[in-house]
Tab-separated table of C-alpha atoms in Angstrom:
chain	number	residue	atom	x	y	z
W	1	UNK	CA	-51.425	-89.143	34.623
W	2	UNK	CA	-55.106	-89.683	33.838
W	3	UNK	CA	-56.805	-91.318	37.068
W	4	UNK	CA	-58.388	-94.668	36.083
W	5	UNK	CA	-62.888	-94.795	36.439
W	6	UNK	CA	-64.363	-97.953	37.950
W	7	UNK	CA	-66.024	-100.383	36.266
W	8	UNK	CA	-69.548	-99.711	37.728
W	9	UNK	CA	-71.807	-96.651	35.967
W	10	UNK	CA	-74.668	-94.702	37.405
W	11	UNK	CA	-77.189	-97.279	39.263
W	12	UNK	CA	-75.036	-100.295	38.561
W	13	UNK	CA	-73.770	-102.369	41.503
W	14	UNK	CA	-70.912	-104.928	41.450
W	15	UNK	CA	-73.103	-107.757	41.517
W	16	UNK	CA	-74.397	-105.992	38.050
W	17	UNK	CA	-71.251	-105.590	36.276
W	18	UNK	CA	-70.339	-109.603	34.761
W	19	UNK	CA	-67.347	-111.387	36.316
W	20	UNK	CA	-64.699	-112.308	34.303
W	21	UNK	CA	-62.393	-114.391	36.751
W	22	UNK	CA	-63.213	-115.723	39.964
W	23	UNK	CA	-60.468	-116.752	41.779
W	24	UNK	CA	-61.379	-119.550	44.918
W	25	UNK	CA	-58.452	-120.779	47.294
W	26	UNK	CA	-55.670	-120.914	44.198
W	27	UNK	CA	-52.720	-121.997	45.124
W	28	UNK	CA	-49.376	-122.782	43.921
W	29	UNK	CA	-46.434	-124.637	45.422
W	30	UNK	CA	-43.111	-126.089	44.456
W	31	UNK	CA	-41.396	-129.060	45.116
W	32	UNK	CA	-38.314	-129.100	47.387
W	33	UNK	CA	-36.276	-132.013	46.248
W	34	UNK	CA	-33.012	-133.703	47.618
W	35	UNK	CA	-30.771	-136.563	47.174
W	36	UNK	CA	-29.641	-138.691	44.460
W	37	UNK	CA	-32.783	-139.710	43.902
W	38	UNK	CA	-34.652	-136.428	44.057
W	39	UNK	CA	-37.250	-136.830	46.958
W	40	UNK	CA	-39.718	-134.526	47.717
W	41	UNK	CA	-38.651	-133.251	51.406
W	42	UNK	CA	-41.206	-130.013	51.262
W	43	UNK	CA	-42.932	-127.351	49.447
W	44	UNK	CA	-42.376	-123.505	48.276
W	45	UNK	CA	-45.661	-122.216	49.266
W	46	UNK	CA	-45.606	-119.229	46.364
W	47	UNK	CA	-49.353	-118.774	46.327
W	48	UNK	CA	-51.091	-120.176	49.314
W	49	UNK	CA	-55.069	-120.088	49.314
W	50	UNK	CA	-55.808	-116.577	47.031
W	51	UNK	CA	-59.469	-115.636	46.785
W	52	UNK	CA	-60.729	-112.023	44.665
W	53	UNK	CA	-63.134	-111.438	41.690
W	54	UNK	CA	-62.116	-109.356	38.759
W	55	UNK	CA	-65.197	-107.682	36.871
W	56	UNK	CA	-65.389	-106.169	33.466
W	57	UNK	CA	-63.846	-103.041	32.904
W	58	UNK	CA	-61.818	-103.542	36.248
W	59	UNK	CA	-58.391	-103.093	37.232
W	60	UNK	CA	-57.539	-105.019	40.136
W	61	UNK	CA	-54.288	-104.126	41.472
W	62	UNK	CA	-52.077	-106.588	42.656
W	63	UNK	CA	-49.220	-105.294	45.172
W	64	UNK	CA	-46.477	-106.602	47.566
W	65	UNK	CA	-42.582	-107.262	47.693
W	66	UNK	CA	-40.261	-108.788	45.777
W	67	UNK	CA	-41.019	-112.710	46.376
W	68	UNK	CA	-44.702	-112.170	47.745
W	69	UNK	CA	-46.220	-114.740	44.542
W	70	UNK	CA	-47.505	-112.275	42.881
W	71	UNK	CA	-46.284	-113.290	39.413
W	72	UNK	CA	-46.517	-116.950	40.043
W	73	UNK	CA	-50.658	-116.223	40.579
W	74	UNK	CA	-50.576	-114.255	37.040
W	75	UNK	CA	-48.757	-117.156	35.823
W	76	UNK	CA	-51.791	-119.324	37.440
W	77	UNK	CA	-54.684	-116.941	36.191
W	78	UNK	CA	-53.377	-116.646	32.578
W	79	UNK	CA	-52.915	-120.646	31.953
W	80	UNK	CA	-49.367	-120.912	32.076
W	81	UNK	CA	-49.167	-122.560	35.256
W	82	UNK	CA	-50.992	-125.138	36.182
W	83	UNK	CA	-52.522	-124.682	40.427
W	84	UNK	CA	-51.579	-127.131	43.159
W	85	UNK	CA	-55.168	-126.155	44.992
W	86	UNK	CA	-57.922	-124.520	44.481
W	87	UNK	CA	-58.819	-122.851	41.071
W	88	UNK	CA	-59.626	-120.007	38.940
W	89	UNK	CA	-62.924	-119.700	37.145
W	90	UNK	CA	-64.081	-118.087	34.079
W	91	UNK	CA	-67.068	-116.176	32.893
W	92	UNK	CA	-68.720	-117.812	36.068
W	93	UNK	CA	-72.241	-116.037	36.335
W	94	UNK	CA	-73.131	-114.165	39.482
W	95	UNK	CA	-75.649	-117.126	40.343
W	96	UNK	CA	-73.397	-119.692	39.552
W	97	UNK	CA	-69.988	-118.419	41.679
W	98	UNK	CA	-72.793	-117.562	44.420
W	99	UNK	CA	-73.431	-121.540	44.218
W	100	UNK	CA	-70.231	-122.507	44.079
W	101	UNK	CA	-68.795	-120.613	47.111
W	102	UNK	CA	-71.461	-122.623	48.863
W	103	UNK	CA	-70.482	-125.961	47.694
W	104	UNK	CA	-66.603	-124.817	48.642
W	105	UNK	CA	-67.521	-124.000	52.137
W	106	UNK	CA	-69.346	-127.547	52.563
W	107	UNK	CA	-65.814	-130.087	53.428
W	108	UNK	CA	-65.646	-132.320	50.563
W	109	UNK	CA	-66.593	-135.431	53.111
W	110	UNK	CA	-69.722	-133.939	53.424
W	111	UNK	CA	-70.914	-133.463	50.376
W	112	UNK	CA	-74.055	-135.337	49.048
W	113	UNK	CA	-73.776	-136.870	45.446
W	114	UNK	CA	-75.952	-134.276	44.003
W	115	UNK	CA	-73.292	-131.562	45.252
W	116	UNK	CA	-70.669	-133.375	43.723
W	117	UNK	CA	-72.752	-133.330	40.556
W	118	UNK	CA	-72.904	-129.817	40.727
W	119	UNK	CA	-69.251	-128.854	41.608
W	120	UNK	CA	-68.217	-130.950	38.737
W	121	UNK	CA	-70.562	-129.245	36.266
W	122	UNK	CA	-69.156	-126.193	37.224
W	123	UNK	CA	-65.596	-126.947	37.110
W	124	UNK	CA	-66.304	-128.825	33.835
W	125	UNK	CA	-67.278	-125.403	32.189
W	126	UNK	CA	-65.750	-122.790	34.260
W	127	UNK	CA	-62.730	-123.955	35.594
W	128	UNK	CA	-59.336	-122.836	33.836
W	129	UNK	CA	-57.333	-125.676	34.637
W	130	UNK	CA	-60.026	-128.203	33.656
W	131	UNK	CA	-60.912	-126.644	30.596
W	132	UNK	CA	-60.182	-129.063	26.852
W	133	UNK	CA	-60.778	-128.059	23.231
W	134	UNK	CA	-62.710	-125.043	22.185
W	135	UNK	CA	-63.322	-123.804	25.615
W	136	UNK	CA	-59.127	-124.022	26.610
W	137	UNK	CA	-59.110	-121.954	22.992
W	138	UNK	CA	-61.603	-119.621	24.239
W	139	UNK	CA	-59.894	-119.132	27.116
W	140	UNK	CA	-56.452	-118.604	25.691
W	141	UNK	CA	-58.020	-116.110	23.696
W	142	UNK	CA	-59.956	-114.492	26.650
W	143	UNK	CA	-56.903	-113.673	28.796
W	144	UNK	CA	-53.569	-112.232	27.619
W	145	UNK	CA	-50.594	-111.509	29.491
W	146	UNK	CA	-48.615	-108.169	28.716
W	147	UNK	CA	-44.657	-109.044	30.650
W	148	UNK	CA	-42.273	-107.181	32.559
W	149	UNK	CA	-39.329	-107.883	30.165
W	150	UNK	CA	-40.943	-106.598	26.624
W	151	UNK	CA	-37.589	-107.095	24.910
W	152	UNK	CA	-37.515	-110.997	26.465
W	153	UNK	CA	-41.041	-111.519	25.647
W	154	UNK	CA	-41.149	-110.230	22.100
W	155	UNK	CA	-38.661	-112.930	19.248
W	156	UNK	CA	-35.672	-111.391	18.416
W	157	UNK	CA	-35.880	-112.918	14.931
W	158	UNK	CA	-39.712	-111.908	13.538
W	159	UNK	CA	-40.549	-108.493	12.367
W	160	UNK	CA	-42.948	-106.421	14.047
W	161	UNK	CA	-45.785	-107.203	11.596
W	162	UNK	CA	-45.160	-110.953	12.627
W	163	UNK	CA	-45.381	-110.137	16.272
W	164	UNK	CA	-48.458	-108.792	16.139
W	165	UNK	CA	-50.652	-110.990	13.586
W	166	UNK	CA	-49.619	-114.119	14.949
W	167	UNK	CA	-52.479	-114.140	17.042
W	168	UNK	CA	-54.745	-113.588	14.382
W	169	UNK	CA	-53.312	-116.460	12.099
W	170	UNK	CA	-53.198	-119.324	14.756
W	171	UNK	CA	-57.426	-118.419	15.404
W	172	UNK	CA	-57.418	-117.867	11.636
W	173	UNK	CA	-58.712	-114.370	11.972
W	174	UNK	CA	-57.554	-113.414	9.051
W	175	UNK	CA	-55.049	-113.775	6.442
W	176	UNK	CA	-53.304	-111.773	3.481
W	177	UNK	CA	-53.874	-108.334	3.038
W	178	UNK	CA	-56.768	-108.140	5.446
W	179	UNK	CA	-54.240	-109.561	7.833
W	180	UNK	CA	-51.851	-107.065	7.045
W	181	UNK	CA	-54.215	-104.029	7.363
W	182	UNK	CA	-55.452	-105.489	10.731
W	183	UNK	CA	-51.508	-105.566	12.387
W	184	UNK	CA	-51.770	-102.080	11.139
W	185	UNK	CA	-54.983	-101.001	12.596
W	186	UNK	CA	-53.662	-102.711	15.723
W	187	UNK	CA	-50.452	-100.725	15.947
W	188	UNK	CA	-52.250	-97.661	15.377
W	189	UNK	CA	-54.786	-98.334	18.120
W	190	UNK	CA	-51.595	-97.933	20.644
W	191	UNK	CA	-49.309	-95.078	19.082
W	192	UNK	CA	-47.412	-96.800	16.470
W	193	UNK	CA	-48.094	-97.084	12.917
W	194	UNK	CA	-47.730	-98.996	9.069
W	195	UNK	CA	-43.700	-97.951	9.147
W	196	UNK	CA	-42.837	-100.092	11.704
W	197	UNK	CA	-43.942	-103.347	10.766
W	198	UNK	CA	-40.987	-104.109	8.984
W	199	UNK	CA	-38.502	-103.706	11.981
W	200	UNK	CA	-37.380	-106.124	14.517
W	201	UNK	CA	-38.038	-105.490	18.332
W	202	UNK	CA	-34.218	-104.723	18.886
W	203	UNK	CA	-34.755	-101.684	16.477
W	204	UNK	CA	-37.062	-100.238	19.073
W	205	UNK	CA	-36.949	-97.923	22.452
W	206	UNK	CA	-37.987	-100.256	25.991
W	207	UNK	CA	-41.483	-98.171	25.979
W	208	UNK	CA	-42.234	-99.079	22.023
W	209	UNK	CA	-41.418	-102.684	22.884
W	210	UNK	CA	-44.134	-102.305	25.303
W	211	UNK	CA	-46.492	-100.711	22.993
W	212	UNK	CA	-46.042	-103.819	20.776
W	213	UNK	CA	-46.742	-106.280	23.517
W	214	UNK	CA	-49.702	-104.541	24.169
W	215	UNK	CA	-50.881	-104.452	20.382
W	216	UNK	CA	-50.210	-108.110	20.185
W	217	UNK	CA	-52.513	-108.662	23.148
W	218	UNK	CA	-55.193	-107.169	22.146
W	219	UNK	CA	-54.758	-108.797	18.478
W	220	UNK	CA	-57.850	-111.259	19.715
W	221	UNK	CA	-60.045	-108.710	21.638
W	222	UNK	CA	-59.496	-110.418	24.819
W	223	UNK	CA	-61.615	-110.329	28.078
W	224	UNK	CA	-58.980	-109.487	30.363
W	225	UNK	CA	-55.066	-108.955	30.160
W	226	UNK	CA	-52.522	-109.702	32.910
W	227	UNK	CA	-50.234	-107.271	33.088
W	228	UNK	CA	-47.115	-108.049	35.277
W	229	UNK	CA	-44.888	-105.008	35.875
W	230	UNK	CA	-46.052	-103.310	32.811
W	231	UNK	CA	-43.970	-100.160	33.015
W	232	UNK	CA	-40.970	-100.875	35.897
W	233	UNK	CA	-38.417	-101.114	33.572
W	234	UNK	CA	-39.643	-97.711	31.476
W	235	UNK	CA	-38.873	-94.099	32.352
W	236	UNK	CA	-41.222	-92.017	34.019
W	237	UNK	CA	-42.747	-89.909	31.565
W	238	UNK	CA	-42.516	-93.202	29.470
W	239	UNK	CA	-44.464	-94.766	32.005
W	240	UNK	CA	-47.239	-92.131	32.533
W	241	UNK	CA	-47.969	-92.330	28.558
W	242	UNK	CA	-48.247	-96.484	28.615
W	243	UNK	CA	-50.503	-96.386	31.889
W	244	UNK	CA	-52.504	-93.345	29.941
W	245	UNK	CA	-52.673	-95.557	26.735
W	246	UNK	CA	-53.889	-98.980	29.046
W	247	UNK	CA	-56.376	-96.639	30.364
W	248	UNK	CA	-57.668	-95.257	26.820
W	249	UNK	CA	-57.816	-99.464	25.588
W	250	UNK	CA	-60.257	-99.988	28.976
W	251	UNK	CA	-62.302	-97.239	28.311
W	252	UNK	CA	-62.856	-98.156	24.830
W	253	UNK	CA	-63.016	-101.970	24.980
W	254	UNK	CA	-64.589	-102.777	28.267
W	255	UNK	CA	-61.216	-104.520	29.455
W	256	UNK	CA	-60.485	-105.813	32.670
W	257	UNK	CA	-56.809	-105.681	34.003
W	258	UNK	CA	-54.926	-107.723	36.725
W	259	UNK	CA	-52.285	-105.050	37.480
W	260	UNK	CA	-49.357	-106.994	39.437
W	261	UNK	CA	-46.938	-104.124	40.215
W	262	UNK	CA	-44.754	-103.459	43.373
W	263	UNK	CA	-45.199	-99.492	42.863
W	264	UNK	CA	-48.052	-97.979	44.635
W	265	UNK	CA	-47.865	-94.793	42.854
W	266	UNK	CA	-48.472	-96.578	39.627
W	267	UNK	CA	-51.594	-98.701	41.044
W	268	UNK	CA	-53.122	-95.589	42.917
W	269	UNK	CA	-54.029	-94.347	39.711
W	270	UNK	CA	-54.979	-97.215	37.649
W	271	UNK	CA	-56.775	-99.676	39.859
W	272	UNK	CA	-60.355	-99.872	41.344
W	273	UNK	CA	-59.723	-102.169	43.784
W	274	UNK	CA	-56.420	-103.557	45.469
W	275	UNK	CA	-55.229	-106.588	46.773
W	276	UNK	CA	-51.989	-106.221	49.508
W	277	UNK	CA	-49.981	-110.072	49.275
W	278	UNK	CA	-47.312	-111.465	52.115
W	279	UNK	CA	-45.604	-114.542	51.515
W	280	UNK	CA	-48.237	-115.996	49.274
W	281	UNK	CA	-51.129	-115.039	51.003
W	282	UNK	CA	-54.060	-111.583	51.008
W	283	UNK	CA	-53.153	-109.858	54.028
W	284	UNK	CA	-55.920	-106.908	53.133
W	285	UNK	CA	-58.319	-106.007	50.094
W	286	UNK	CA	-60.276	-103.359	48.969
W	287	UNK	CA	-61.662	-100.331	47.204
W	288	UNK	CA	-58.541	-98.084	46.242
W	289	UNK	CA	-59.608	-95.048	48.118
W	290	UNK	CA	-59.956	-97.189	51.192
W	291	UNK	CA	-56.718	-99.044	51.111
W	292	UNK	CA	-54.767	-96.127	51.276
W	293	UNK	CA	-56.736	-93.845	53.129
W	294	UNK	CA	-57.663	-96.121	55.704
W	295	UNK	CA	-55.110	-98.919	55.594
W	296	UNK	CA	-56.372	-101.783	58.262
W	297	UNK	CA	-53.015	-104.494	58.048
W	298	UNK	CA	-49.699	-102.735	59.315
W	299	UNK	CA	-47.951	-104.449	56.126
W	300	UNK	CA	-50.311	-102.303	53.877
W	301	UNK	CA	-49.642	-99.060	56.637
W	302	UNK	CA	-45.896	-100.163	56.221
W	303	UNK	CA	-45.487	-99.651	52.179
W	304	UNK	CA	-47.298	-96.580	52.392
W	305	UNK	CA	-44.832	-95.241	54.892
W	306	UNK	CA	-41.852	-96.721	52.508
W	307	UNK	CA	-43.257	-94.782	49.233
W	308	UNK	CA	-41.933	-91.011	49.976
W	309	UNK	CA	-44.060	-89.509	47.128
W	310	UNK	CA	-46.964	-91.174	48.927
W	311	UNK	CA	-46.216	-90.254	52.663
W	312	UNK	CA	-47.014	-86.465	51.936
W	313	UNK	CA	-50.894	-87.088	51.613
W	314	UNK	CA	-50.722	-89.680	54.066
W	315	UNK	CA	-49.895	-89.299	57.807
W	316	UNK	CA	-48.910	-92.810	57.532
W	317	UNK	CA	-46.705	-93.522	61.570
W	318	UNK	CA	-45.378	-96.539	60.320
W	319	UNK	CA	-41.523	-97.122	60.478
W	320	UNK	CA	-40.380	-98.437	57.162
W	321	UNK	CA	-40.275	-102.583	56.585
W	322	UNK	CA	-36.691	-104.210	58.303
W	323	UNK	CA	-35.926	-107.545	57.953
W	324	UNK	CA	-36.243	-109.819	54.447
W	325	UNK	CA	-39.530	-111.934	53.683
W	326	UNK	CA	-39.393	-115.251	55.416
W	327	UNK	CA	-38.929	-118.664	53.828
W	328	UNK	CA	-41.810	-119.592	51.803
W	329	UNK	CA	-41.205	-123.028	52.091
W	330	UNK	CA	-41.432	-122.490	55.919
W	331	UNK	CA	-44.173	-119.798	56.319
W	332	UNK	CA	-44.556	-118.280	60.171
W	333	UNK	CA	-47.981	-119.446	61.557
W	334	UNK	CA	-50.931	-117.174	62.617
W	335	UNK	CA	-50.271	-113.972	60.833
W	336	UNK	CA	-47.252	-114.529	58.194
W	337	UNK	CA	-46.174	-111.067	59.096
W	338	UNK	CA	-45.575	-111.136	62.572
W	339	UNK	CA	-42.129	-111.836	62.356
W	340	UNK	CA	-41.303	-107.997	60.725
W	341	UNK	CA	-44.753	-105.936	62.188
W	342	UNK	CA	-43.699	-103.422	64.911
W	343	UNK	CA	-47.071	-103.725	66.170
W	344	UNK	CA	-47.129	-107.305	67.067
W	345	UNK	CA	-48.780	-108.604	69.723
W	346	UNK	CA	-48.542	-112.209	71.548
W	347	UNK	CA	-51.341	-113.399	69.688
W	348	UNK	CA	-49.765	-112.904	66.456
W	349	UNK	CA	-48.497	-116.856	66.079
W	350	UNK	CA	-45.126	-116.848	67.600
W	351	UNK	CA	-43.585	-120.009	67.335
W	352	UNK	CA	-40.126	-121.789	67.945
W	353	UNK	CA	-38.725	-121.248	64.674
W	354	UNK	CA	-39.326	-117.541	65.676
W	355	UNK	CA	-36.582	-118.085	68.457
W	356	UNK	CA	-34.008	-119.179	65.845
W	357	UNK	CA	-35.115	-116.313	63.383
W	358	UNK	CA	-34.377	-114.135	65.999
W	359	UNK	CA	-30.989	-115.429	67.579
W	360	UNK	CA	-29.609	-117.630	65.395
W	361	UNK	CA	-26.749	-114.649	64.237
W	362	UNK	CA	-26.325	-114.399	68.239
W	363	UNK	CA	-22.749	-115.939	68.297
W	364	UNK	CA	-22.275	-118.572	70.218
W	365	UNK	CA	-26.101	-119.834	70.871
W	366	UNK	CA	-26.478	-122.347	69.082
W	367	UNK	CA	-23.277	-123.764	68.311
W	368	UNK	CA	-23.287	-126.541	70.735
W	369	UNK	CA	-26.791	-127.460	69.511
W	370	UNK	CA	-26.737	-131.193	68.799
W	371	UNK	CA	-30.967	-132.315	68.422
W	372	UNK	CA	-34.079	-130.886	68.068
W	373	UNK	CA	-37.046	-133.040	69.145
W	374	UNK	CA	-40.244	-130.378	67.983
W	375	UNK	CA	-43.974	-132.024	69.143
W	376	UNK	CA	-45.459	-129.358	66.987
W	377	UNK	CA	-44.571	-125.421	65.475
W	378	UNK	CA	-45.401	-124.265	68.666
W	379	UNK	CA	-43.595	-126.875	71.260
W	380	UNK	CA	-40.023	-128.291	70.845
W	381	UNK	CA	-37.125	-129.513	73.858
W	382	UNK	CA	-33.283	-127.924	72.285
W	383	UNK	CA	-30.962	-130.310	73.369
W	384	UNK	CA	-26.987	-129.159	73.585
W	385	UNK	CA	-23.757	-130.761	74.061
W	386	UNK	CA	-23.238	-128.848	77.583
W	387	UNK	CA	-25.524	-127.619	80.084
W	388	UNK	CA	-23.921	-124.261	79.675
W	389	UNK	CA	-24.658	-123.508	76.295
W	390	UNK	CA	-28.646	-124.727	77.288
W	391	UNK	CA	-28.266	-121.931	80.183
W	392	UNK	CA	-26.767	-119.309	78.038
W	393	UNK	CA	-29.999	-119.941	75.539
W	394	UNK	CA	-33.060	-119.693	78.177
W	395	UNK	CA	-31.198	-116.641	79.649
W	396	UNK	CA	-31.165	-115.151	76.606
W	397	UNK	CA	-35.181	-115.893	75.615
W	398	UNK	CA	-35.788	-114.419	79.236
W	399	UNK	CA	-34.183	-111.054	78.136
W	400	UNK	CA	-34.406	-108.472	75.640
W	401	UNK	CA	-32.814	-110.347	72.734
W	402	UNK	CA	-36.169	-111.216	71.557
W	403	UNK	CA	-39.594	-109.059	71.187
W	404	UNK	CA	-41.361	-108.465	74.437
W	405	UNK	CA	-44.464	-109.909	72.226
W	406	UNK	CA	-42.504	-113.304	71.679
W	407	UNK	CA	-41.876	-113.338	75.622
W	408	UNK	CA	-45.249	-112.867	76.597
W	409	UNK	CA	-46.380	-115.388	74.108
W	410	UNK	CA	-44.088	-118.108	75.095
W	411	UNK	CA	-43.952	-120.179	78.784
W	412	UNK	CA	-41.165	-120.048	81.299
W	413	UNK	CA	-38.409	-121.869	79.244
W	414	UNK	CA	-37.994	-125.069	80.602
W	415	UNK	CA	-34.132	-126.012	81.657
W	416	UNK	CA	-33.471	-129.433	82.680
W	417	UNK	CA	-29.739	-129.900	82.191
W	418	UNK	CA	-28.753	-129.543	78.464
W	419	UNK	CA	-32.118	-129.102	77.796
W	420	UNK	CA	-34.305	-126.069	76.911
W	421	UNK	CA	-38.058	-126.761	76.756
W	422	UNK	CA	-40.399	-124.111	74.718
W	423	UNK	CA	-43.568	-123.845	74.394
W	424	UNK	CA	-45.873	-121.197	72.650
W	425	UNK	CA	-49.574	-120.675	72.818
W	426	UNK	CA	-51.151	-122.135	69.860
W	427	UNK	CA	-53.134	-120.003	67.884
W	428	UNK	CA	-54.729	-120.359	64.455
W	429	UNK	CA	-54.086	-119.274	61.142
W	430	UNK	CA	-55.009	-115.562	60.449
W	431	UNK	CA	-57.355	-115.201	58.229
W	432	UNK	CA	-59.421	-112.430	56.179
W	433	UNK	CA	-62.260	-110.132	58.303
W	434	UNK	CA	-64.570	-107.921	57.457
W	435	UNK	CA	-63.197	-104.298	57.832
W	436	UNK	CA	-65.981	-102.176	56.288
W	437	UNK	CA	-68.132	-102.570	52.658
W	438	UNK	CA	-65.857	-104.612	50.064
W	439	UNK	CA	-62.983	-104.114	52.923
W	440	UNK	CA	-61.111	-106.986	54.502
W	441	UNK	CA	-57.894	-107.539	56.639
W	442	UNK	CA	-56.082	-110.665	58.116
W	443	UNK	CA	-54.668	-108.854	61.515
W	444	UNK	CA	-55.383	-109.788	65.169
W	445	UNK	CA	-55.684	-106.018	65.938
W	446	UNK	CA	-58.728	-104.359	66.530
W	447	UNK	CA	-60.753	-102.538	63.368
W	448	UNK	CA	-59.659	-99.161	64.314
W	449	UNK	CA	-55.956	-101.181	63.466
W	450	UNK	CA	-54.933	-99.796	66.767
């Protein structure tokens, strides 16, 4: 497999090399909705405050588990999902995201009229989910998304040669025989050729499907592509000659790629920089050499230790990931990971839902629970039908049932008849630090990560 360049050449710095996407605080969350008459009663935080640049001629990779939003923010950055909060811009100049990260980190009370002038000029002609008319167009035609599921993404029912010029004919690019010779030069460009445009997609292997998806995405010359899962559902060797052929289309064209895969073999090789997701959030971000040789978050240490082809160049001591990823809907506060790190510490964010995380398959605890009365995430009396059960509960938060982190983090439990009293140390949200150039990390540890 052919290793991927950087965007930058001799004597150019990042600042140098023009942004194509800026990503500021985007988020995205879902509606919880109950009843007969549908009421909101909460929110699936998918994407939860996501902040990176992507450059041209950059692959940014984006990795994490199953459910971590990392599709839902490609859905976001291409246009087919509208944000709850905050927003992606495009073709933002240097100078004008430098201004605008200013104006963000002024709260919106305070701002003066003339920085609310400004903002809105800049989300007026930058921002994705703002734009109208030719600039939406020139958008749409800026960023293409390359899917998982080629066979799903690609109509059963159109020929190949329809596939790939439809692009072209909605922009009126082109039409008749110079349309015809352009699907071919397309189809060319990524290994097929003028016999297949008269074939339907079913009449094709999973990697020429692919192929096709990518020909039809670069049918408009785009600015960047999205490319979700590109090659999970392809063979190996299969893979290694799509990632080769992405590669080949950067060099040539100047692309840059958002790279959303769960396979850190894969983005080892293609991307320049990575960016590690939990549970809707950037737990760390960097330059690909430095994420994996000197991994800062223990989620990031973690799937390095879980990727066995990986673990042979790495002396990763990191016991593989237990547990599943927590409720989106109810995130754990301080560091979203706390609940699965074996490296937590009592300054992590534990909380009282942690206690029922932790014991509610303990048989017999909570059954005689009858009310909850919860002051805040970190303070809440249990009330139970019998003063037993409420012993049987602050014995148990007293012993080894739970982490010695979420003991040392929590007060003497409280017992005053059927009634437990908890109450955690409040601590903030855990957010992103400086770990070294271009290298950041949301962990309480130290920057040695011990």
């Amino acid at each position: 497999m052919t290793a991927a360049t950087g965007p930058r050449q001799a004597g150019q710095t990042a600042a140098s090399v023009k942004l194509v996407l800026s990503l500021r605080g985007l988020k995205k969350h879902f509606p919880i909705r109950e009843g007969a008459l549908q009421r909101v009663v909460g929110q699936v935080r998918a994407v939860d405050g996501v902040s990176f640049d992507i450059r041209s001629g950059e692959t940014v990779g984006l990795v994490g588990e199953s459910g971590c939003g990392k599709t839902t923010l490609g859905r976001c950055v291409s246009g087919l999902s509208d944000p709850t909060g905050g927003a992606a811009y495009f073709n933002i100049s240097q100078t004008d995201r430098d201004g605008l990260d200013a104006l963000l980190n002024i709260p919106e009370a305070h701002h003066s009229e003339q920085d609310r002038e400004a903002l809105a000029a800049l989300e007026a002609a930058h921002r994705v989910d703002q734009l109208t008319g030719p600039a939406w167009r020139r958008y749409r035609r800026n960023c293409q998304v390359v899917f998982q599921d080629a066979f799903a993404s690609l109509n059963p029912r159109h020929l190949v040669k329809d596939i790939v010029a439809r692009p072209l004919r909605v922009y009126g690019e082109a039409t008749g025989l110079e349309l015809t010779e352009r699907t071919v030069e397309l189809l060319e460009q990524v290994g097929l050729g003028r016999q297949h445009l008269f074939r339907y997609p079913h009449q094709f292997s999973g990697g020429q499907r692919q192929r096709i998806s990518i020909a039809r995405a670069l049918a408009l010359d785009p600015e960047l592509i999205v490319l979700d899962e590109p090659t999970s559902s392809l063979d190996v060797s299969v893979q290694a000659q799509i990632l080769n052929l992405l590669h080949k289309l950067q060099q040539q064209r100047g692309l840059a790629y958002l790279f959303i895969t769960h396979n850190l073999s894969v983005v080892r090789h293609v991307a320049d920089r990575i960016v590690v997701m939990y549970l809707g959030k950037v737990v760390e971000a960097g330059d690909t050499a430095t994420i994996f040789e000197r991994p800062q978050h223990p989620y990031t240490k973690a799937l390095l230790a879980a990727s066995p082809d990986l673990s042979q160049d790495h002396d990763v001591e990191m016991p593989t990931l237990e547990g599943s990823v927590p409720d989106p809907a109810h995130p754990p506060q301080g560091c979203r990971f706390h609940t699965r790190c074996p490296v937590a510490t009592q300054a992590c964010g534990w909380e009282v839902d942690d206690v029922v995380r932790w014991l509610e398959y303990r048989e017999g605890l909570f059954d005689a629970l009858s009310a909850v009365r919860r002051d805040s995430p970190f303070e809440a009396a249990l009330v139970f039908d019998d003063e037993a059960s409420a012993k049987a509960l602050a014995a148990a938060l007293r012993s080894d049932m739970v982490p010695a982190p979420m003991r040392a983090a929590m007060d003497e439990p409280a017992l005053h008849g059927r009634e437990v009293q908890l109450r955690f140390r409040e601590v903030s949200e855990v957010g992103l630090a400086e770990r070294g150039a271009g290298h950041v990390a949301a962990c309480v540890l130290n920057p040695a990560g011990e």
